CSV table of C-alpha atoms and ligand atoms in Angstrom, one decimal:
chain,number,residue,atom,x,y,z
A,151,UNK,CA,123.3,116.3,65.3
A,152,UNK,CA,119.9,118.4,65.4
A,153,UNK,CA,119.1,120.4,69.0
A,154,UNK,CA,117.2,118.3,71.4
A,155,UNK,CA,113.7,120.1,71.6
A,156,UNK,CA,113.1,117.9,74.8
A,157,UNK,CA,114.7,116.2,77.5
A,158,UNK,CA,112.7,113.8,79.8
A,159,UNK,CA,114.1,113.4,83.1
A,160,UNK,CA,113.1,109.6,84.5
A,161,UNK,CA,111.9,107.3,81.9
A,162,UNK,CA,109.2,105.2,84.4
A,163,UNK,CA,105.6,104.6,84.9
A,164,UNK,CA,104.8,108.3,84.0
A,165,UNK,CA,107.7,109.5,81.8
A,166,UNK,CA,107.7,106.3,79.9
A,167,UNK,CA,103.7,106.6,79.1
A,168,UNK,CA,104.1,110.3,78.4
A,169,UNK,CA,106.9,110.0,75.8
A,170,UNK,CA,104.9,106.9,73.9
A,171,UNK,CA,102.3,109.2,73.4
A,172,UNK,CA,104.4,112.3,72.4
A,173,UNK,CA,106.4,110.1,69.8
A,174,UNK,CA,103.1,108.0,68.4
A,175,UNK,CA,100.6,111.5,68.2
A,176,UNK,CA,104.0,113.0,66.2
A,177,UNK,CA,104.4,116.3,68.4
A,178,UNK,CA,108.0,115.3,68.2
A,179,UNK,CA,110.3,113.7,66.0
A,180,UNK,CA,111.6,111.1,68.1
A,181,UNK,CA,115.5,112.1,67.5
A,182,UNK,CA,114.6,115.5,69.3
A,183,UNK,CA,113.7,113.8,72.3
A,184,UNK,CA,116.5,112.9,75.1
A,185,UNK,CA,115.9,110.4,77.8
A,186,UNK,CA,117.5,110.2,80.9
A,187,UNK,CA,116.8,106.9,82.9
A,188,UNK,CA,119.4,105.1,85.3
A,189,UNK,CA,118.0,101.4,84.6
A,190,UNK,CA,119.8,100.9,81.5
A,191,UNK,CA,118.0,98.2,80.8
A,192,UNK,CA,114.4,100.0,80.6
A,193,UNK,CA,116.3,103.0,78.9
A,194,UNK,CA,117.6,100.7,76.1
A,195,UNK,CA,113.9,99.3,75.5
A,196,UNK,CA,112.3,102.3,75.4
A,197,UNK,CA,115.2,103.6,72.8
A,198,UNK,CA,114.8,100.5,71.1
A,199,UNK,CA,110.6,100.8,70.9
A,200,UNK,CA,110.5,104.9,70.1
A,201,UNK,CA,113.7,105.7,68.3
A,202,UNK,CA,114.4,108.8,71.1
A,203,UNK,CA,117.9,109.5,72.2
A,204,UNK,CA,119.7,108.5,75.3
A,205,UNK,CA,121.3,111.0,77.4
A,206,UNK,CA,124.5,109.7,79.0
A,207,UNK,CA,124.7,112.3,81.9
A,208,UNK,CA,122.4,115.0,83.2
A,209,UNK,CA,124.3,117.6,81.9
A,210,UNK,CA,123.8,117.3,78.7
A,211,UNK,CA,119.9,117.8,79.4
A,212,UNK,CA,120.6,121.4,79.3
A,213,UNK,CA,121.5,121.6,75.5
A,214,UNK,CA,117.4,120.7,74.9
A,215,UNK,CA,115.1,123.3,74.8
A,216,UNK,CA,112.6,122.1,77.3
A,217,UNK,CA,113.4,119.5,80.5
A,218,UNK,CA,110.8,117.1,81.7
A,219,UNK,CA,111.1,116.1,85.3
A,220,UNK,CA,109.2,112.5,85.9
A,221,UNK,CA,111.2,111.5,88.7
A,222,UNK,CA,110.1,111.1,92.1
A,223,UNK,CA,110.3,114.3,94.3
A,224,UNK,CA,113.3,112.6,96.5
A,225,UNK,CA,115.7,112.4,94.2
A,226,UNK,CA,114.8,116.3,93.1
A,227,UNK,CA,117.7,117.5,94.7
A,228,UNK,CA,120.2,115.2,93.5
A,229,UNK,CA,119.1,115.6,89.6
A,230,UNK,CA,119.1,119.4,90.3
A,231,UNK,CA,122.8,118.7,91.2
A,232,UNK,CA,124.3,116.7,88.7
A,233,UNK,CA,122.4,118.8,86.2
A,234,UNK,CA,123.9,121.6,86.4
A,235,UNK,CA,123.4,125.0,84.9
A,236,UNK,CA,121.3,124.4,82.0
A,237,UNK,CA,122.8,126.0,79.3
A,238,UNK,CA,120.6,126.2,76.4
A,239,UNK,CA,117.1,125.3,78.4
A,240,UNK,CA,114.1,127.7,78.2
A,241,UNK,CA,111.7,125.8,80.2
A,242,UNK,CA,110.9,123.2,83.3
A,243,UNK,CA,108.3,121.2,83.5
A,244,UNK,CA,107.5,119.2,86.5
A,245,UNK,CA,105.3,116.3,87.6
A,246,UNK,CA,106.5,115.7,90.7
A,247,UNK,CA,104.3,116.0,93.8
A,248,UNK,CA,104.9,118.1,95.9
A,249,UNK,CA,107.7,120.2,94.9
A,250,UNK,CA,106.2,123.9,94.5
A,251,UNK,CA,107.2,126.7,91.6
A,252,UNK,CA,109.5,128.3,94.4
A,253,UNK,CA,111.7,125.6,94.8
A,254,UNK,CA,111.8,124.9,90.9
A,255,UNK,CA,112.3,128.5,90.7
A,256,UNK,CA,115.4,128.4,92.6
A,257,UNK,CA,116.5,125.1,91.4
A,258,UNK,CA,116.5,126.5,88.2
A,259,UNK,CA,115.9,131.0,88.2
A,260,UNK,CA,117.5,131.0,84.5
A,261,UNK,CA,114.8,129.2,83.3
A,262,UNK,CA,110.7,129.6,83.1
A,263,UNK,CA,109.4,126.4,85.5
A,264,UNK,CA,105.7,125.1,85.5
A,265,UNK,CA,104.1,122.3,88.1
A,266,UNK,CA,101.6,120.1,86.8
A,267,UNK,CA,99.6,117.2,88.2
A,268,UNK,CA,98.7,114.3,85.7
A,269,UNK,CA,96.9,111.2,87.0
A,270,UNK,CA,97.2,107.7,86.1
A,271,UNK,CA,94.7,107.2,83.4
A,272,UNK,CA,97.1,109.7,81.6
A,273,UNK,CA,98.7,105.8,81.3
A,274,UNK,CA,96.0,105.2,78.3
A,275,UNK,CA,95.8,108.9,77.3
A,276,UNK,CA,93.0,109.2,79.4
A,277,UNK,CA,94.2,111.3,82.3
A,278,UNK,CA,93.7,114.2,83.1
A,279,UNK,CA,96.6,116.9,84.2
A,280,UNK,CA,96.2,120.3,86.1
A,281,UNK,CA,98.7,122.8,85.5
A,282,UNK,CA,100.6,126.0,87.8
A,283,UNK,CA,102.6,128.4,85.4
A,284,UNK,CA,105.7,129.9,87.5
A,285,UNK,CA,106.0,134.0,87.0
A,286,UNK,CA,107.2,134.9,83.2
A,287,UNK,CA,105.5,131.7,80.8
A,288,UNK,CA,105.3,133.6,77.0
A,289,UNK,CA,101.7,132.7,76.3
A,290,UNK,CA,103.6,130.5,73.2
A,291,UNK,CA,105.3,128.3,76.0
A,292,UNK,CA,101.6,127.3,78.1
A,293,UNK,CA,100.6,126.4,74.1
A,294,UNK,CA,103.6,123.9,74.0
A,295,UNK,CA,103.2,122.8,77.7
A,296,UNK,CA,99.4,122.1,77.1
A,297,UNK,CA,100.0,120.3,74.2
A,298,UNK,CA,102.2,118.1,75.5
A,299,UNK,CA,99.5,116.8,78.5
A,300,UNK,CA,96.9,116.8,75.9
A,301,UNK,CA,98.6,114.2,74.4
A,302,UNK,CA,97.6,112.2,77.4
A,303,UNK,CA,94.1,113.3,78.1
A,304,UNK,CA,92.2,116.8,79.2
A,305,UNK,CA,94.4,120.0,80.8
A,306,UNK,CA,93.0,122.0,83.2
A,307,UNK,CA,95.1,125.4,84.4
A,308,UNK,CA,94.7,126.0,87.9
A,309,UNK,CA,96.8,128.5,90.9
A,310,UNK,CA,99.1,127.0,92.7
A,311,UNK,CA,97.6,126.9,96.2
A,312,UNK,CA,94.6,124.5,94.9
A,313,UNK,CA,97.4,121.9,93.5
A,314,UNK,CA,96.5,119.8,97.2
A,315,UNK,CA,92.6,120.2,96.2
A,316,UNK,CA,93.8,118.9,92.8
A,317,UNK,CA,95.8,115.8,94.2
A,318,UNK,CA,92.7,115.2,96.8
A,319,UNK,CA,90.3,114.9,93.8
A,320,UNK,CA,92.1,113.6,90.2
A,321,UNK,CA,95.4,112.9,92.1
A,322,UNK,CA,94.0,110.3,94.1
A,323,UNK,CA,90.7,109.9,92.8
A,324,UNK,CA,91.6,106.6,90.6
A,325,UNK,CA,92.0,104.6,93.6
A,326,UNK,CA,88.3,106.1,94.9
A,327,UNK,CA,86.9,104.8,91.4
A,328,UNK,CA,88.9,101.7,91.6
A,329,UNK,CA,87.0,100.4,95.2
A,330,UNK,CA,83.5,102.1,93.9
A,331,UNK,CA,83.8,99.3,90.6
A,332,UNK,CA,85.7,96.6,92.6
A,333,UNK,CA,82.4,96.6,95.4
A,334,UNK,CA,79.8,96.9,92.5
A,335,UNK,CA,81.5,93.7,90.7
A,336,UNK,CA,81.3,92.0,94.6
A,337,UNK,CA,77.7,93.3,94.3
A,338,UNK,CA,77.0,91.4,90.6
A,339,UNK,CA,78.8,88.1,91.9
A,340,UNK,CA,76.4,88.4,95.4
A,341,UNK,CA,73.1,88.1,93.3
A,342,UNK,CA,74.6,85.4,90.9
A,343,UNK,CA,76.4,87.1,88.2
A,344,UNK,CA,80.1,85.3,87.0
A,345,UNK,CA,82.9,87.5,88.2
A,346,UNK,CA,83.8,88.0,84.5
A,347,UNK,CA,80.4,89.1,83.3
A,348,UNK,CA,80.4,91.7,86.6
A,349,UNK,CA,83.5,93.3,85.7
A,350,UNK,CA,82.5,93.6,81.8
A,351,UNK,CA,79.4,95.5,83.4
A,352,UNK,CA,80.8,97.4,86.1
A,353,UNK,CA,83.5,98.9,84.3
A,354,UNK,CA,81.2,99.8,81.0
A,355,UNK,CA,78.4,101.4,83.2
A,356,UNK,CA,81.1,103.0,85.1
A,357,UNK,CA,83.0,104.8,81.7
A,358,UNK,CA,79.8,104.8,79.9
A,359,UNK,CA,78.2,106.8,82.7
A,360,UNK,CA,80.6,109.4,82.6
A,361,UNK,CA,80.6,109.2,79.1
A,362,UNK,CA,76.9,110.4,78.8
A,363,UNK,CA,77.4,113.1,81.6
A,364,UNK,CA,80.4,114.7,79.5
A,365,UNK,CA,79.1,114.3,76.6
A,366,UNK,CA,75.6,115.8,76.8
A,367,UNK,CA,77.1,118.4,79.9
A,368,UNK,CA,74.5,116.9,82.0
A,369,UNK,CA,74.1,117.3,85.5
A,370,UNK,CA,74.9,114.4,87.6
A,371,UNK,CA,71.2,115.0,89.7
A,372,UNK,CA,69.3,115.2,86.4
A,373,UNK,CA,70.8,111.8,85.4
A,374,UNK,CA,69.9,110.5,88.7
A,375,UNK,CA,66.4,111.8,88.3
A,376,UNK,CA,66.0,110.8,84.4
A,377,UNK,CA,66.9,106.6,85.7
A,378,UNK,CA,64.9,106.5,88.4
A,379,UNK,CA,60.8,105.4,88.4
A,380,UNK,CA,58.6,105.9,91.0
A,381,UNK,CA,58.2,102.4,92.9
A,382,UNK,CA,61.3,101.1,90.4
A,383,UNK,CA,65.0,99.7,90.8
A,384,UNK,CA,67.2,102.2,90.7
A,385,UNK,CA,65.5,103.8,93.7
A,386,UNK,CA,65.6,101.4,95.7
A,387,UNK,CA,69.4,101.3,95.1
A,388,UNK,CA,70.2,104.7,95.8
A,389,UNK,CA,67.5,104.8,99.1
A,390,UNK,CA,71.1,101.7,100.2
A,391,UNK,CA,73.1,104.4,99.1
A,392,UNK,CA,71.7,107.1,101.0
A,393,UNK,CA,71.3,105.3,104.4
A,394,UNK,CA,75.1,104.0,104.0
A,395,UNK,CA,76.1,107.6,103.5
A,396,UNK,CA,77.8,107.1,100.1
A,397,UNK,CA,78.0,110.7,99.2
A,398,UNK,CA,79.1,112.1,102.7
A,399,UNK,CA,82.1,109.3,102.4
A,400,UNK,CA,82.9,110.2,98.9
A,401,UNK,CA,83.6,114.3,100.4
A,402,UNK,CA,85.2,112.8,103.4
A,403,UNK,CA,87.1,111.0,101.1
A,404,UNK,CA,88.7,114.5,99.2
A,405,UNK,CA,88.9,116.1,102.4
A,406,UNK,CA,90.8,113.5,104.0
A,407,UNK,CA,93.2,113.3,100.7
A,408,UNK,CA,93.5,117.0,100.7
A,409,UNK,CA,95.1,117.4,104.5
A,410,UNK,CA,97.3,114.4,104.0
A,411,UNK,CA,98.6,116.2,100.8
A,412,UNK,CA,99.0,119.6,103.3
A,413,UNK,CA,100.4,117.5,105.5
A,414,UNK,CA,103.0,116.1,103.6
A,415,UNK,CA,103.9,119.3,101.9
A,416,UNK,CA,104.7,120.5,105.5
A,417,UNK,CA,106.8,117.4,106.3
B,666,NAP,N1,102.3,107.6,88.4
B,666,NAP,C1,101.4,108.5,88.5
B,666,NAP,O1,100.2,108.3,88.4
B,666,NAP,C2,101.7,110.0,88.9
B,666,NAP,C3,100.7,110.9,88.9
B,666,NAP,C4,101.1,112.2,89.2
B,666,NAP,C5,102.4,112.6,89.4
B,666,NAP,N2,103.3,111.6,89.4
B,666,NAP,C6,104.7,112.1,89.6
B,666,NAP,O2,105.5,111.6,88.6
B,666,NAP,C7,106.8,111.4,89.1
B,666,NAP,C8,107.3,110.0,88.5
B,666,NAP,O3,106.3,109.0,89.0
B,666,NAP,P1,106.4,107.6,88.4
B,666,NAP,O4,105.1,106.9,88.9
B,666,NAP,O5,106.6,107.6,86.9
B,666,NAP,O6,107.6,107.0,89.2
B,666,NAP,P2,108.7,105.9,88.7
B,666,NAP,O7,108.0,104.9,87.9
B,666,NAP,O8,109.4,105.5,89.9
B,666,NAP,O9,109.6,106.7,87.7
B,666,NAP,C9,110.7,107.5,88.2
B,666,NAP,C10,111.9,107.2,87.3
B,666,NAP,O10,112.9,108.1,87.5
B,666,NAP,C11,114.2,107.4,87.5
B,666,NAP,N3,115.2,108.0,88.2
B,666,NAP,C12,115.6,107.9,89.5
B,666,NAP,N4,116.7,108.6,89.8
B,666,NAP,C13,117.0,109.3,88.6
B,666,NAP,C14,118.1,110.2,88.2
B,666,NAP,N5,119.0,110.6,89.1
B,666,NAP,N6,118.1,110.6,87.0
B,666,NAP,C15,117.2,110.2,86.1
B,666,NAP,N7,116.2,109.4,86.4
B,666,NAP,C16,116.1,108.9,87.6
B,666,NAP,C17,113.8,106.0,88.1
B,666,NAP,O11,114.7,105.1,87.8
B,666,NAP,P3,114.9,103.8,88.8
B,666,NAP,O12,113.6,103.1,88.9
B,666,NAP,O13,116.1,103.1,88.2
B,666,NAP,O14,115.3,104.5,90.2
B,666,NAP,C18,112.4,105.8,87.5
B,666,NAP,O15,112.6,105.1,86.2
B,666,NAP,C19,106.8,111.4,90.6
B,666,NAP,O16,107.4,112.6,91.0
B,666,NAP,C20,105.3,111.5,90.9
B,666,NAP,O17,105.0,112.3,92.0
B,666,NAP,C21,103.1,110.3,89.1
């Protein structure tokens, strides 16, 4: 049977979305990826849907060349256990929160270890993932690793000690966007739009928006100052904005996300 390039530890909400798009973009052949998932039942669907191959103990992740954590940080310890000494492994990737290169560095000091930070939209390919190389990555392995999370949306490399910045912003940020475009399509419905027509429009302006600022690499205040005409609309909507203190509770907001994340690191 041909060596495993790939082992994926946890086959749920993120490991599961992860390996469809590593199997459907072809940066693997499916029967050099291992899955190791308790819920037999999910495991057997995703075998069923991807072609992958089911790994029937932990140990046998460490014949693959590469092992994928996607569980959640407290079960770390207890996959680090029944794993074992990986035998064969050159590399760990991680996306659990949390758990810093030093403790994946002990877990695992045979092997090179990296901690990354994906966020949901990575669920539709359209996340995107910060990544914290431990000591001793070959410049080949941070291609593979990247290519991997560009499979699911943009990679952005950053030092370790900003991964809580990173969780206060992209981490957590889908849940700020998600209130922004559930209280504009509250906004439509107040001055008479169907519920159904002010999502359509909410969620277009809102990934059309961001669209436009990515695309043409335009700043946000010049976009702000291009829409709005003396006397007009838009300014009166922002002048709301302004004296409800939107953009001071938007930084609030990411500060607020970043201590919790301290804060839980510390716990
Ligand atoms: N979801 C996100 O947007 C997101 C974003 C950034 C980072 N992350 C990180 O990604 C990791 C996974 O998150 P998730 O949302 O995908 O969680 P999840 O849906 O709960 O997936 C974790 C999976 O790991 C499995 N598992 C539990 N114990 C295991 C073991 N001993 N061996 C192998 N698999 C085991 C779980 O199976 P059972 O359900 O049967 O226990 C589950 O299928 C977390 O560490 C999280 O911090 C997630």
């Amino acid at each position: 049977m041909e060596q495993l390039f790939l082992s994926v530890i946890g086959g749920g909400a993120m490991g599961s979305a992860l390996l469809r798009r590593w199997v459907d973009s072809g940066i693997c052949p499916p029967n050099q990826i291992g899955l190791r998932e308790p819920d037999s039942v999910r495991a057997s669907a995703l075998q069923k849907e991807l072609g992958i191959r089911l790994l029937s103990d932990l140990t046998q992740a460490g014949e693959s060349q590469i092992v994928f954590l996607a569980v959640k940080p407290q079960v770390f310890a207890t996959v680090v256990a029944e794993m074992g000494q990986l035998t064969a492994s050159e590399l760990v990737i991680s996306i659990m929160a949390g758990i810093p290169l030093q403790q994946l560095q002990q877990a695992f000091p045979r092997q090179g270890v990296v901690r990354t930070m994906p966020n949901t939209p990575a669920l539709v390919g359209a996340g995107i993932t910060a990544i914290s190389y431990g000591t001793g990555i070959t410049p080949t392995q941070m291609e593979q690793v990247e290519k991997l999370f560009r499979a699911v949306g943009e990679v952005v490399t950053v030092a370790e000690n900003q991964m809580d910045a990173v969780t206060a912003l992209s981490g957590s940020g889908p849940g700020y966007v998600a209130v922004m475009v559930e209280a504009l399509i509250d906004g439509g419905v107040r001055v008479g739009l169907p519920r159904p027509i002010a999502t359509q429009l909410a969620l277009q302006t809102l990934s059309g928006t961001a669209a436009l600022l990515q695309q043409e690499q335009l700043h946000p205040a010049l976009l702000k100052d291009r829409v709005t005409s003396p006397g007009g609309t838009t300014i009166a909507g922002i002048d709301a904005l302004e004296q409800a203190g939107v953009r001071g509770a938007l930084m609030q907001a990411v500060q607020a996300a970043y201590e919790r994340s301290c804060q839980l690191k510390g716990s």
